[in-house]
CSV table of C-alpha atoms in Angstrom, one decimal:
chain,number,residue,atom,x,y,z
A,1,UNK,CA,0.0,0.0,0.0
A,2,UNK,CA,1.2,3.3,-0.7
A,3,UNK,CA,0.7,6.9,1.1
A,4,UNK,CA,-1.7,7.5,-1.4
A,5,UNK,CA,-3.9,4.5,-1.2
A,6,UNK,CA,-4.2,4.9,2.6
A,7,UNK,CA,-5.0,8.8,1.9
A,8,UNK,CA,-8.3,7.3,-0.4
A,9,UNK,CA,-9.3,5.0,2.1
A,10,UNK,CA,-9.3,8.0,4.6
A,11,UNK,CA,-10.8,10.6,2.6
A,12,UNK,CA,-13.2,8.3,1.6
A,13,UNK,CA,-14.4,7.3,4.6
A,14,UNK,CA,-17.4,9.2,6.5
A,15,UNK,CA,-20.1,8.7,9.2
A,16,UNK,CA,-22.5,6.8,7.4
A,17,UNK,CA,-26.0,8.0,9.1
A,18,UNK,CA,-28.2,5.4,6.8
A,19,UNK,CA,-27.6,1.9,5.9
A,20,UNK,CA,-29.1,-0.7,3.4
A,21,UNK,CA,-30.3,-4.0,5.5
A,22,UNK,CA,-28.3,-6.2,3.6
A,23,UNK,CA,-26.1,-8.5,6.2
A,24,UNK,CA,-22.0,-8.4,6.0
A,25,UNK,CA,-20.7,-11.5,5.6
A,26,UNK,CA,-19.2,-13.1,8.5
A,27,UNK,CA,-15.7,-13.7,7.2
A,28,UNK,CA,-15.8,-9.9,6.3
A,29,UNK,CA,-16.2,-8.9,10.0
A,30,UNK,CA,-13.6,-11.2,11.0
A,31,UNK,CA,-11.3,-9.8,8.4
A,32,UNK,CA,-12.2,-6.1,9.9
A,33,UNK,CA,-11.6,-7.3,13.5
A,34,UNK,CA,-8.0,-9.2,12.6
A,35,UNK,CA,-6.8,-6.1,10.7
A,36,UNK,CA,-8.1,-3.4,13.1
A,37,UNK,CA,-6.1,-5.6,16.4
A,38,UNK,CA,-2.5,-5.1,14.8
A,39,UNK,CA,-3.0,-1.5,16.0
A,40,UNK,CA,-0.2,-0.5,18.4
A,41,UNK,CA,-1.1,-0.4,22.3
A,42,UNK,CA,0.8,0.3,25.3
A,43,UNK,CA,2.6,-2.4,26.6
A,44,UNK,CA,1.0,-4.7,23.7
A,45,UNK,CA,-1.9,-5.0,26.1
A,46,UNK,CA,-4.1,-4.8,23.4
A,47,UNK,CA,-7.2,-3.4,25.7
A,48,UNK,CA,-10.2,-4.3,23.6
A,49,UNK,CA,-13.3,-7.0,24.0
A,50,UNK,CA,-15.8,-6.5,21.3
A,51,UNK,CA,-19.6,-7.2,21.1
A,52,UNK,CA,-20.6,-8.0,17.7
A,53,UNK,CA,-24.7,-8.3,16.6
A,54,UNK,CA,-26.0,-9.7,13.7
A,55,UNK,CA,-29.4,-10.3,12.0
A,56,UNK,CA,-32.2,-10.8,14.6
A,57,UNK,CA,-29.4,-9.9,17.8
A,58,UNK,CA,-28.8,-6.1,16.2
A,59,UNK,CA,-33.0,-6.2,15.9
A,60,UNK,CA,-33.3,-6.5,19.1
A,61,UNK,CA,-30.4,-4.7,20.9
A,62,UNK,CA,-31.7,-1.8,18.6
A,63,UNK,CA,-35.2,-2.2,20.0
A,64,UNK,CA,-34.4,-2.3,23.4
A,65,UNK,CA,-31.7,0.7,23.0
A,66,UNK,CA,-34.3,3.3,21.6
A,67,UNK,CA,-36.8,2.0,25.1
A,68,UNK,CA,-33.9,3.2,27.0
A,69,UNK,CA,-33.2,6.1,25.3
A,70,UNK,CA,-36.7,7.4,25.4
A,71,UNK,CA,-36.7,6.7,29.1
A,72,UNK,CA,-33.6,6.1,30.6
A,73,UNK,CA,-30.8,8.2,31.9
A,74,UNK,CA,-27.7,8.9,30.4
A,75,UNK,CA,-24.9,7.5,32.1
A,76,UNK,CA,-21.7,6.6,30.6
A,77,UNK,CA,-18.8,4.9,31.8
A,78,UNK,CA,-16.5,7.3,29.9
A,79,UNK,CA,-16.8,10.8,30.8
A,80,UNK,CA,-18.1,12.9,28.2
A,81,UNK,CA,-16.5,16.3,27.5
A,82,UNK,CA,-17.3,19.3,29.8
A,83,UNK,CA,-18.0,21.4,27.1
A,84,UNK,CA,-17.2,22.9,23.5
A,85,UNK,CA,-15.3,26.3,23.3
A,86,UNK,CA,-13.5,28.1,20.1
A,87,UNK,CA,-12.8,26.4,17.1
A,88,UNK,CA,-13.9,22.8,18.8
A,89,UNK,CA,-17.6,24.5,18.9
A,90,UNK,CA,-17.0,26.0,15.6
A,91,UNK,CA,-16.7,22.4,14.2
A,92,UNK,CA,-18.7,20.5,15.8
A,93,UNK,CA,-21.4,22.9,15.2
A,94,UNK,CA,-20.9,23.3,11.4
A,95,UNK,CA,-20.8,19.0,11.6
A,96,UNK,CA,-24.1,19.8,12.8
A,97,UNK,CA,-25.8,21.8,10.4
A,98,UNK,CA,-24.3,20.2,7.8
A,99,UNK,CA,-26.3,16.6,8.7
A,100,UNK,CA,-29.6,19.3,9.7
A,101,UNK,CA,-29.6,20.6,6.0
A,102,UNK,CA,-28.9,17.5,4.4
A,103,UNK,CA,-31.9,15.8,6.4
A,104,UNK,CA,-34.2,19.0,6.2
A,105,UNK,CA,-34.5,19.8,9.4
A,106,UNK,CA,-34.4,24.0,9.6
A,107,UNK,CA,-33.0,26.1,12.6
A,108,UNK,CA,-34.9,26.4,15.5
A,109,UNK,CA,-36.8,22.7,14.7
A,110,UNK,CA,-36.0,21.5,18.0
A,111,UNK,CA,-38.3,18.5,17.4
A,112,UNK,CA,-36.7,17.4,13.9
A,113,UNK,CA,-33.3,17.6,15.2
A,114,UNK,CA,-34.5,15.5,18.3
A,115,UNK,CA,-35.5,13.1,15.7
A,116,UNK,CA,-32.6,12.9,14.0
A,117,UNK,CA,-30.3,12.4,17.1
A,118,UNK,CA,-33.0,9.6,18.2
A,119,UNK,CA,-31.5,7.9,15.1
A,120,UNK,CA,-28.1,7.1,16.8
A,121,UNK,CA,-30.4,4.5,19.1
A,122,UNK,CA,-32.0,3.2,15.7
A,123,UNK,CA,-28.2,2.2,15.0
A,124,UNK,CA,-29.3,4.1,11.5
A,125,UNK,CA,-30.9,1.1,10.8
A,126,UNK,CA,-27.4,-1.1,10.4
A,127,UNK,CA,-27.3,-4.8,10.1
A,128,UNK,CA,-24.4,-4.8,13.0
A,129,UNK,CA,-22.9,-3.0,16.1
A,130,UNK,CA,-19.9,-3.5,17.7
A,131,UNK,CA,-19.6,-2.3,21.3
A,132,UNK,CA,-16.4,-1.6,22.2
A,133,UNK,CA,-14.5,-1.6,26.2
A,134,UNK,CA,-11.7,-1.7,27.4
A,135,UNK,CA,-10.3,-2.7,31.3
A,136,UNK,CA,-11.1,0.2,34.1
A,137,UNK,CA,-7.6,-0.1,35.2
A,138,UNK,CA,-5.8,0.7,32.3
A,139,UNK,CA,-7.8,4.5,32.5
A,140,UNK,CA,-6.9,6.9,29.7
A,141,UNK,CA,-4.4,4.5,28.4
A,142,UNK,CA,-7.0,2.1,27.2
A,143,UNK,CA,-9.3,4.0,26.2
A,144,UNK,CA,-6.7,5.5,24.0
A,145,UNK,CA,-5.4,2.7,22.7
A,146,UNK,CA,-9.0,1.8,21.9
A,147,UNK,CA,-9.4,5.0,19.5
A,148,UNK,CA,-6.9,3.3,17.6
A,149,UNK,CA,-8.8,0.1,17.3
A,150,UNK,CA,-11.4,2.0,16.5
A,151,UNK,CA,-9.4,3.9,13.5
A,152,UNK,CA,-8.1,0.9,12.0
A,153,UNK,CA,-11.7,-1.1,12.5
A,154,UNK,CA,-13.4,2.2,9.9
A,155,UNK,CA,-10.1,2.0,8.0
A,156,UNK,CA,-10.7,-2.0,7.1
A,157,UNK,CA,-14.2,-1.8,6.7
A,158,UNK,CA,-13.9,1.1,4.4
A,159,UNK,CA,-11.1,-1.1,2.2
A,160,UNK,CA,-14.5,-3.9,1.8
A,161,UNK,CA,-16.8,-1.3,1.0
A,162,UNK,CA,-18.3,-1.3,4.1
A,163,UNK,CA,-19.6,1.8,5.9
A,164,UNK,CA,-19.4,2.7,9.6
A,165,UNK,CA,-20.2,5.1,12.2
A,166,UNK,CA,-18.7,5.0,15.5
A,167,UNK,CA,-20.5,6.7,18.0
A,168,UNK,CA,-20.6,7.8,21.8
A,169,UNK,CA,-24.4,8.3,22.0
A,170,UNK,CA,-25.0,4.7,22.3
A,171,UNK,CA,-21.9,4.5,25.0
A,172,UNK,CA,-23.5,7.2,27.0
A,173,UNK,CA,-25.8,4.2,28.1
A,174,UNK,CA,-23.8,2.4,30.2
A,175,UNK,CA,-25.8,0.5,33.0
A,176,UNK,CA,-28.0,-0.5,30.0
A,177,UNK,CA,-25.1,-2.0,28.4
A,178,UNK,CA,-23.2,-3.6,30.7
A,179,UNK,CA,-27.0,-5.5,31.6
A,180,UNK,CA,-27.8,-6.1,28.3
A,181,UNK,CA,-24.7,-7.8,26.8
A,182,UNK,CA,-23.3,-9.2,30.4
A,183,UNK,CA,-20.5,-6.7,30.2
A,184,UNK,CA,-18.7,-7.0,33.4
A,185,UNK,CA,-18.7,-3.9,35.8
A,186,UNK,CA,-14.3,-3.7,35.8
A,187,UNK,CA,-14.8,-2.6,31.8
A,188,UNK,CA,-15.3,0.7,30.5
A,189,UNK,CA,-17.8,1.1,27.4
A,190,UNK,CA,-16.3,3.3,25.1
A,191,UNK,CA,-18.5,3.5,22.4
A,192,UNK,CA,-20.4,1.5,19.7
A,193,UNK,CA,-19.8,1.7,15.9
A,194,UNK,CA,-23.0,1.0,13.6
A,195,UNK,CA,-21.5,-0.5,10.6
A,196,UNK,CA,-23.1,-2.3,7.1
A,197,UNK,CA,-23.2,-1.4,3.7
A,198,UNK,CA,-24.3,2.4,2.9
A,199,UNK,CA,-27.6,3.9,1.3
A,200,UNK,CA,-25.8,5.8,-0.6
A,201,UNK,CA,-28.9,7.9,-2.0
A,202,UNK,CA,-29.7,8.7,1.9
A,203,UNK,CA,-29.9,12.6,2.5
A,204,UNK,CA,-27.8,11.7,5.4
A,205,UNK,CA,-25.2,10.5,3.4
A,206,UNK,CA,-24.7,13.5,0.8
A,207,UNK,CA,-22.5,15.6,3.0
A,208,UNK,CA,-19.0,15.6,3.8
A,209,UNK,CA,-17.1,17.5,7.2
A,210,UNK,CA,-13.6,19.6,6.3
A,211,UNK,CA,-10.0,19.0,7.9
A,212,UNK,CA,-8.1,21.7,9.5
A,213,UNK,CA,-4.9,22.7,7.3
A,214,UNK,CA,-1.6,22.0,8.9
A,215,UNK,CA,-0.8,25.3,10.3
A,216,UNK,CA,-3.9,25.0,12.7
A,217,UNK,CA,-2.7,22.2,14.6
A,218,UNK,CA,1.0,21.8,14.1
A,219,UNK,CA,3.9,23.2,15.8
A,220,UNK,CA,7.3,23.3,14.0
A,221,UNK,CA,10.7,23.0,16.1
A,222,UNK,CA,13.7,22.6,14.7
A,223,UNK,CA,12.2,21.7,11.3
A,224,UNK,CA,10.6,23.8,8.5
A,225,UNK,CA,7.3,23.3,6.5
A,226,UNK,CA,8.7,24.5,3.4
């Protein structure tokens, strides 16, 4: 593989918010699962357990996911950020209204973008979901060394044609998920990733988020950009 060919896989990867029904073959996953563990981790620990549902186990995990979203509490193992300030909120905000317009769903429609954010617990109607922990002890080294599983997992799935979307919503759901899939309590939930093949001609799909040029992130010692 060249620099090239890994820069197509990443540019064309996205969040895919609506998938076709049609099941990933098994040997695909498992080809997904071995690729993304030969991500580096500290001390080789290789932190990560996955939960993998197919066919009539995604069906019902999504079922009983959207009961607990409409009534239960949020309460995930990871803590979620205490906030969005400066150009984080800038981007996370234009991510937002990006996926509003491509869906519809006009400013001040608190009860369209409710629906659309409901979505996350319809898995966006994927044939599979991975939930993803990692051991308590290890803290922010695991979880860490989980984001890269999580990396090479979209990385190898985008490589099959497969589309993904990994996301926190469903993580923020911990009790739920530690019940539901017999999780033990000394594991952290990081976070789910929705995955099957896309509907391309979704709204959902038709937008694309930007990447910040170098000079907004990187700091040059000793070395020049030129």
């Amino acid at each position: 593989m060249t620099l090239a060919d890994l820069n197509t896989l990443l540019t064309a990867r996205h969040s895919c918010r609506a998938f076709r029904a049609d099941p990933v073959p098994l040997g695909d996953i498992e080809r997904i699962l071995t690729s993304a563990a030969r991500v580096p981790s500290w001390c080789n620990a290789q932190p990560w357990q996955v939960v993998v549902t197919s066919g009539a186990e995604t069906d019902a995990f999504r079922s009983a996911l959207w009961a607990e979203a409409e009534t239960g509490q949020a309460q995930p193992d990871l803590p979620f950020p205490t906030g969005y300030s400066g150009v984080y909120q800038d981007r996370r905000r234009a991510c937002g209204w990006a996926l509003y317009e491509a869906v519809g769903v006009e400013k001040g429609d608190r009860a369209g973008s409710a629906r659309q954010m409901m979505e996350n617990f319809n898995l966006f109607g994927a044939p599979h979901c991975a939930i993803l922990s990692s051991p308590a002890e290890l803290g922010p080294y695991g979880a860490m060394d989980c984001g890269g599983f999580v990396t090479a997992f979209t990385l190898a799935a985008q490589a099959l044609g497969i589309a993904t979307i990994p996301q926190a919503a469903v993580a923020a759901y911990g009790p739920f998920l530690h019940r539901y899939f017999n999780i033990p309590d000394d594991r952290l939930i990081l976070c789910a990733i929705s995955f099957g093949y896309p509907d391309t001609d979704h709204p959902a799909n038709q937008f694309r988020t930007e990447r910040a040029t170098l000079d907004e992130f990187v700091t040059w010692r000793g070395a020049s950009a030129e």
